[in-house]
Amino acid sequence: LLLTQLFVYPRACKRLGFYGIFLLGWGIYVVSWALFPVCGIFADAAVYGEVPRIAALGALQFFSAMGAGMCFPTAFAFINRASRGLDKGVANGWANSCGALCRGLSPPVFAWLLGLFARSG
C-alpha cells in the first residue's frame, strides 16, 4: 500500500484525474475480490502444493489493497471538495465513522448470511 501511494497513485492522478483514478481503483478492487473464489481451485495442497495457493492469495490481497488505496483517498478528496461552506473536519469524521461502521458490521453480517445459505442447501 505504501509503494502504491508513493509511486502509482500520484502519477495516475495526474494522468487520469480523480474520477478516473477512483474508477480504476474500484475496478481493481472489485475484480480482485470477484476472483477470490478462484483460490478454491488451489485449495487442495496435496495436489497443487502450497506455493500456488499462497501466491494466488498474495496476489489477490496485493491487488485489493492497491485498489482500496486508490479509492479511499480519492473518496475523501471528493468529500472535501463537496463540503464547501461546511466544516471539513465534521464531514471527514462522519465519512470515517461510516466507513468504520461498515468495516465492523460487514464481517459478522456476511458470516451470518454464509451460514444461513450453507444450511439452506
Coordinates of N, CA, C and O in Angstrom, one line a residue:
L1 N 0.8 -1.2 0.0 CA 0.0 0.0 0.0 C 0.9 1.3 0.0 O 0.6 2.2 -0.7
L2 N 2.0 1.2 0.8 CA 2.8 2.4 0.8 C 3.5 2.6 -0.6 O 3.5 3.8 -1.0
L3 N 3.9 1.6 -1.2 CA 4.5 1.7 -2.5 C 3.5 2.3 -3.6 O 3.9 3.1 -4.4
T4 N 2.3 1.8 -3.5 CA 1.2 2.3 -4.3 C 1.0 3.8 -4.1 O 0.9 4.5 -5.1
Q5 N 0.9 4.1 -2.8 CA 0.7 5.5 -2.5 C 1.8 6.4 -2.9 O 1.6 7.6 -3.3
L6 N 3.0 5.9 -2.9 CA 4.2 6.7 -3.2 C 4.4 6.8 -4.7 O 4.8 7.9 -5.2
F7 N 4.2 5.7 -5.5 CA 4.7 5.7 -6.9 C 3.5 5.7 -7.9 O 3.6 6.3 -8.9
V8 N 2.5 4.9 -7.6 CA 1.4 4.7 -8.6 C 0.3 5.8 -8.5 O 0.0 6.4 -9.5
Y9 N -0.1 6.1 -7.3 CA -1.3 6.9 -7.1 C -1.0 8.4 -7.6 O -1.9 8.9 -8.3
P10 N 0.1 9.0 -7.2 CA 0.3 10.4 -7.7 C 0.4 10.5 -9.2 O -0.2 11.4 -9.8
R11 N 1.1 9.6 -9.8 CA 1.2 9.6 -11.3 C -0.1 9.3 -12.0 O -0.5 9.9 -13.0
A12 N -0.9 8.4 -11.4 CA -2.2 8.0 -12.0 C -3.1 9.1 -11.9 O -4.0 9.4 -12.7
C13 N -3.1 9.8 -10.7 CA -4.0 11.0 -10.5 C -3.7 12.1 -11.6 O -4.6 12.7 -12.1
K14 N -2.4 12.3 -11.8 CA -2.1 13.4 -12.8 C -2.6 13.0 -14.2 O -3.0 13.8 -15.0
R15 N -2.5 11.7 -14.5 CA -2.8 11.2 -15.8 C -4.3 11.0 -16.0 O -4.9 11.4 -17.0
L16 N -5.0 10.4 -15.0 CA -6.4 10.1 -15.2 C -7.4 11.0 -14.5 O -8.6 11.0 -14.8
G17 N -6.9 11.8 -13.6 CA -7.8 12.7 -12.8 C -8.4 11.9 -11.6 O -8.3 10.7 -11.5
F18 N -9.1 12.6 -10.8 CA -9.7 12.0 -9.6 C -10.8 11.0 -9.9 O -10.8 9.9 -9.3
Y19 N -11.6 11.3 -10.8 CA -12.7 10.4 -11.2 C -12.2 9.2 -11.8 O -12.6 8.0 -11.5
G20 N -11.2 9.3 -12.7 CA -10.6 8.2 -13.4 C -9.9 7.2 -12.5 O -10.0 6.0 -12.6
I21 N -9.2 7.8 -11.5 CA -8.4 7.0 -10.6 C -9.4 6.3 -9.6 O -9.1 5.2 -9.2
F22 N -10.5 7.0 -9.3 CA -11.5 6.3 -8.4 C -12.1 5.1 -9.1 O -12.2 4.0 -8.6
L23 N -12.4 5.3 -10.4 CA -12.9 4.1 -11.2 C -11.9 3.0 -11.4 O -12.3 1.8 -11.3
L24 N -10.7 3.4 -11.6 CA -9.6 2.4 -11.7 C -9.4 1.6 -10.4 O -9.4 0.4 -10.5
G25 N -9.4 2.3 -9.3 CA -9.2 1.6 -8.0 C -10.4 0.8 -7.7 O -10.3 -0.4 -7.2
W26 N -11.6 1.3 -8.0 CA -12.8 0.5 -7.7 C -12.8 -0.8 -8.6 O -13.1 -1.9 -8.1
G27 N -12.4 -0.6 -9.9 CA -12.4 -1.8 -10.8 C -11.4 -2.8 -10.3 O -11.7 -4.0 -10.3
I28 N -10.2 -2.4 -9.9 CA -9.2 -3.3 -9.4 C -9.7 -4.0 -8.2 O -9.5 -5.2 -8.0
Y29 N -10.3 -3.3 -7.3 CA -10.8 -3.8 -6.0 C -11.9 -4.9 -6.3 O -11.8 -6.0 -5.7
V30 N -12.8 -4.5 -7.1 CA -13.9 -5.4 -7.4 C -13.5 -6.7 -8.1 O -13.9 -7.8 -7.7
V31 N -12.6 -6.5 -9.1 CA -12.1 -7.7 -9.8 C -11.3 -8.6 -8.9 O -11.4 -9.8 -9.0
S32 N -10.5 -8.0 -8.1 CA -9.7 -8.9 -7.2 C -10.5 -9.6 -6.2 O -10.2 -10.8 -5.9
W33 N -11.6 -9.0 -5.7 CA -12.4 -9.8 -4.8 C -13.4 -10.7 -5.5 O -13.8 -11.8 -5.0
A34 N -13.7 -10.4 -6.7 CA -14.6 -11.3 -7.5 C -13.8 -12.6 -7.9 O -14.4 -13.7 -8.0
L35 N -12.5 -12.5 -8.0 CA -11.6 -13.6 -8.4 C -11.2 -14.4 -7.1 O -10.5 -15.4 -7.3
F36 N -11.6 -13.9 -6.0 CA -11.1 -14.6 -4.7 C -11.6 -16.1 -4.7 O -10.9 -16.9 -4.2
P37 N -12.8 -16.4 -5.1 CA -13.2 -17.8 -5.1 C -12.3 -18.7 -6.0 O -12.3 -19.9 -5.8
V38 N -11.5 -18.1 -6.9 CA -10.6 -18.9 -7.8 C -9.6 -19.6 -6.9 O -9.0 -20.6 -7.2
C39 N -9.3 -19.0 -5.7 CA -8.3 -19.6 -4.8 C -8.8 -21.0 -4.4 O -8.0 -21.8 -3.9
G40 N -10.1 -21.2 -4.5 CA -10.6 -22.5 -4.1 C -10.1 -23.6 -5.1 O -10.0 -24.8 -4.7
I41 N -9.7 -23.2 -6.3 CA -9.1 -24.2 -7.2 C -7.8 -24.8 -6.6 O -7.5 -25.9 -6.8
F42 N -7.1 -23.9 -5.9 CA -5.8 -24.3 -5.4 C -5.9 -24.7 -3.9 O -4.9 -24.8 -3.2
A43 N -7.1 -25.0 -3.5 CA -7.3 -25.3 -2.0 C -6.6 -26.7 -1.6 O -6.2 -26.8 -0.5
D44 N -6.6 -27.6 -2.5 CA -6.0 -28.9 -2.2 C -4.5 -28.8 -2.2 O -3.9 -28.9 -3.3
A45 N -3.9 -28.7 -1.1 CA -2.4 -28.5 -1.0 C -1.7 -29.8 -1.4 O -0.6 -29.8 -1.9
A46 N -2.3 -31.0 -1.3 CA -1.7 -32.2 -1.6 C -1.6 -32.3 -3.1 O -0.6 -32.9 -3.6
V47 N -2.5 -31.7 -3.9 CA -2.4 -31.8 -5.3 C -1.6 -30.7 -5.9 O -0.7 -30.9 -6.8
Y48 N -1.8 -29.5 -5.5 CA -1.2 -28.3 -6.1 C 0.0 -27.8 -5.3 O 0.8 -27.0 -5.9
G49 N 0.2 -28.2 -4.1 CA 1.3 -27.7 -3.3 C 0.9 -26.4 -2.6 O -0.2 -25.8 -2.9
E50 N 1.7 -25.9 -1.8 CA 1.4 -24.7 -1.0 C 1.7 -23.4 -1.8 O 1.1 -22.4 -1.6
V51 N 2.7 -23.5 -2.7 CA 3.1 -22.2 -3.4 C 2.0 -21.6 -4.3 O 1.8 -20.4 -4.2
P52 N 1.3 -22.4 -5.1 CA 0.3 -21.7 -5.9 C -0.8 -21.1 -5.1 O -1.4 -20.1 -5.4
R53 N -1.2 -21.8 -4.0 CA -2.2 -21.3 -3.1 C -1.8 -20.0 -2.5 O -2.6 -19.1 -2.5
I54 N -0.7 -20.0 -1.9 CA -0.2 -18.8 -1.3 C 0.1 -17.7 -2.3 O -0.2 -16.5 -2.0
A55 N 0.6 -18.0 -3.4 CA 0.8 -17.0 -4.5 C -0.5 -16.4 -5.0 O -0.6 -15.1 -5.2
A56 N -1.5 -17.2 -5.2 CA -2.8 -16.7 -5.6 C -3.4 -15.8 -4.5 O -3.9 -14.7 -4.8
L57 N -3.4 -16.2 -3.3 CA -3.9 -15.4 -2.2 C -3.1 -14.1 -2.0 O -3.7 -13.0 -1.9
G58 N -1.8 -14.2 -2.1 CA -1.0 -13.0 -2.0 C -1.2 -12.0 -3.1 O -1.3 -10.8 -2.9
A59 N -1.4 -12.5 -4.4 CA -1.7 -11.6 -5.5 C -3.0 -10.9 -5.3 O -3.1 -9.7 -5.6
L60 N -4.0 -11.6 -4.9 CA -5.3 -11.0 -4.8 C -5.3 -10.0 -3.6 O -6.0 -8.9 -3.7
Q61 N -4.6 -10.3 -2.5 CA -4.6 -9.3 -1.4 C -3.8 -8.1 -1.9 O -4.2 -7.0 -1.5
F62 N -2.7 -8.3 -2.7 CA -2.0 -7.1 -3.1 C -2.8 -6.2 -4.0 O -2.9 -5.0 -3.8
F63 N -3.6 -6.8 -4.9 CA -4.4 -6.0 -5.8 C -5.6 -5.4 -5.1 O -6.0 -4.3 -5.5
S64 N -6.1 -6.1 -4.2 CA -7.3 -5.5 -3.4 C -6.8 -4.3 -2.6 O -7.4 -3.3 -2.5
A65 N -5.6 -4.4 -2.0 CA -5.0 -3.3 -1.2 C -4.7 -2.1 -2.2 O -4.9 -1.0 -1.8
M66 N -4.2 -2.5 -3.4 CA -3.9 -1.4 -4.3 C -5.1 -0.7 -4.8 O -5.1 0.5 -4.8
G67 N -6.2 -1.4 -5.1 CA -7.5 -0.8 -5.4 C -8.1 0.1 -4.3 O -8.5 1.2 -4.6
A68 N -8.0 -0.5 -3.1 CA -8.6 0.3 -2.0 C -7.7 1.5 -1.7 O -8.2 2.6 -1.3
G69 N -6.4 1.4 -1.9 CA -5.5 2.5 -1.7 C -5.7 3.6 -2.7 O -5.3 4.8 -2.5
M70 N -6.4 3.3 -3.8 CA -6.7 4.3 -4.8 C -8.1 4.9 -4.6 O -8.3 6.1 -4.8
C71 N -9.0 4.1 -4.1 CA -10.4 4.5 -3.8 C -10.5 5.4 -2.6 O -11.2 6.5 -2.7
F72 N -10.0 5.1 -1.5 CA -10.3 5.8 -0.3 C -9.7 7.2 -0.2 O -10.4 8.1 0.1
P73 N -8.5 7.4 -0.6 CA -8.0 8.8 -0.7 C -8.8 9.7 -1.6 O -9.1 10.9 -1.4
T74 N -9.2 9.1 -2.7 CA -9.9 9.9 -3.7 C -11.3 10.2 -3.2 O -11.9 11.3 -3.5
A75 N -11.9 9.2 -2.5 CA -13.2 9.5 -1.9 C -13.2 10.6 -0.9 O -14.1 11.5 -0.9
F76 N -12.1 10.7 -0.1 CA -12.0 11.8 0.8 C -11.7 13.1 0.1 O -12.2 14.2 0.6
A77 N -11.1 13.1 -1.0 CA -10.9 14.3 -1.8 C -12.2 14.7 -2.3 O -12.5 16.0 -2.3
F78 N -13.1 13.8 -2.8 CA -14.4 14.2 -3.2 C -15.2 14.8 -2.1 O -16.0 15.7 -2.3
I79 N -15.1 14.2 -0.9 CA -15.9 14.7 0.3 C -15.4 16.1 0.6 O -16.2 17.0 0.9
N80 N -14.1 16.3 0.6 CA -13.6 17.7 0.9 C -14.0 18.7 -0.1 O -14.3 19.8 0.2
R81 N -14.0 18.3 -1.4 CA -14.5 19.2 -2.4 C -16.0 19.5 -2.3 O -16.4 20.6 -2.6
A82 N -16.8 18.5 -1.9 CA -18.2 18.7 -1.9 C -18.6 19.4 -0.6 O -19.8 19.9 -0.5
S83 N -17.8 19.5 0.4 CA -18.2 20.1 1.6 C -17.7 21.6 1.7 O -17.3 22.1 2.8
R84 N -17.9 22.3 0.6 CA -17.6 23.7 0.7 C -18.6 24.4 1.5 O -19.8 24.2 1.4
G85 N -18.1 25.3 2.4 CA -19.0 26.0 3.3 C -19.4 25.2 4.6 O -20.0 25.8 5.5
L86 N -19.0 24.0 4.6 CA -19.2 23.1 5.8 C -17.9 22.9 6.5 O -16.8 23.2 6.0
D87 N -18.0 22.5 7.7 CA -16.8 22.1 8.5 C -16.2 20.8 7.9 O -16.9 19.8 8.0
K88 N -15.0 20.9 7.3 CA -14.5 19.7 6.6 C -14.1 18.6 7.6 O -14.2 17.4 7.3
G89 N -13.8 19.0 8.9 CA -13.5 18.0 9.9 C -14.7 17.2 10.3 O -14.6 16.0 10.5
V90 N -15.8 17.8 10.3 CA -17.1 17.1 10.6 C -17.4 16.2 9.5 O -17.8 15.0 9.7
A91 N -17.3 16.6 8.2 CA -17.6 15.8 7.1 C -16.7 14.6 7.0 O -17.1 13.5 6.8
N92 N -15.4 14.8 7.2 CA -14.4 13.7 7.2 C -14.6 12.8 8.4 O -14.5 11.6 8.3
G93 N -15.0 13.3 9.5 CA -15.3 12.5 10.7 C -16.5 11.6 10.5 O -16.4 10.4 10.8
W94 N -17.5 12.1 9.9 CA -18.7 11.3 9.5 C -18.3 10.2 8.5 O -18.8 9.1 8.6
A95 N -17.6 10.6 7.5 CA -17.2 9.6 6.5 C -16.3 8.5 7.1 O -16.6 7.3 6.8
N96 N -15.4 8.9 7.9 CA -14.6 7.8 8.6 C -15.4 7.0 9.5 O -15.2 5.8 9.6
S97 N -16.3 7.6 10.2 CA -17.2 6.8 11.2 C -18.0 5.8 10.4 O -18.2 4.7 10.8
C98 N -18.6 6.3 9.3 CA -19.4 5.4 8.5 C -18.6 4.2 7.9 O -19.1 3.1 7.9
G99 N -17.4 4.5 7.5 CA -16.5 3.5 6.9 C -16.1 2.5 8.0 O -16.1 1.3 7.8
A100 N -15.8 3.0 9.2 CA -15.5 2.1 10.3 C -16.7 1.2 10.7 O -16.6 0.0 11.0
L101 N -17.9 1.8 10.7 CA -19.1 1.0 11.0 C -19.3 -0.1 10.0 O -19.6 -1.2 10.3
C102 N -19.1 0.2 8.7 CA -19.3 -0.8 7.7 C -18.2 -1.9 7.8 O -18.5 -3.1 7.7
R103 N -17.0 -1.5 8.1 CA -15.9 -2.5 8.3 C -16.1 -3.3 9.5 O -15.7 -4.5 9.6
G104 N -16.8 -2.8 10.5 CA -17.1 -3.5 11.7 C -18.3 -4.4 11.6 O -18.3 -5.5 12.2
L105 N -19.3 -4.0 10.9 CA -20.5 -4.8 10.8 C -20.5 -5.8 9.6 O -21.2 -6.8 9.7
S106 N -19.8 -5.5 8.6 CA -19.8 -6.4 7.4 C -19.4 -7.8 7.7 O -20.1 -8.8 7.3
P107 N -18.3 -8.1 8.4 CA -17.9 -9.5 8.6 C -18.9 -10.3 9.4 O -19.3 -11.4 8.9
P108 N -19.5 -9.8 10.5 CA -20.5 -10.7 11.1 C -21.8 -10.9 10.3 O -22.4 -12.0 10.3
V109 N -22.2 -9.8 9.6 CA -23.4 -9.9 8.8 C -23.2 -10.9 7.7 O -24.0 -11.8 7.4
F110 N -22.1 -10.9 7.0 CA -21.8 -11.8 5.9 C -21.5 -13.2 6.4 O -21.8 -14.2 5.7
A111 N -20.9 -13.3 7.6 CA -20.7 -14.7 8.1 C -22.1 -15.3 8.5 O -22.3 -16.5 8.2
W112 N -23.0 -14.5 9.0 CA -24.3 -15.0 9.3 C -25.0 -15.4 8.0 O -25.7 -16.5 7.9
L113 N -24.9 -14.6 6.9 CA -25.5 -14.9 5.6 C -24.9 -16.2 5.0 O -25.6 -17.0 4.5
L114 N -23.6 -16.3 5.2 CA -23.0 -17.5 4.6 C -23.5 -18.7 5.4 O -23.8 -19.8 4.8
G115 N -23.6 -18.7 6.7 CA -24.1 -19.8 7.5 C -25.6 -20.1 7.1 O -25.9 -21.2 7.0
L116 N -26.3 -19.0 6.9 CA -27.7 -19.2 6.6 C -27.9 -19.9 5.2 O -28.6 -20.9 5.1
F117 N -27.1 -19.5 4.2 CA -27.2 -20.1 2.9 C -26.6 -21.5 2.9 O -27.0 -22.3 2.1
A118 N -25.6 -21.7 3.7 CA -24.9 -23.0 3.7 C -25.9 -24.1 4.3 O -25.9 -25.2 3.9
R119 N -26.7 -23.6 5.3 CA -27.7 -24.6 5.9 C -28.9 -24.8 5.0 O -29.5 -25.8 5.1
S120 N -29.2 -23.8 4.2 CA -30.3 -24.0 3.3 C -30.1 -24.9 2.1 O -31.0 -25.3 1.4
G121 N -28.9 -25.3 1.9 CA -28.6 -26.3 0.9 C -27.9 -25.8 -0.3 O -27.6 -26.3 -1.2

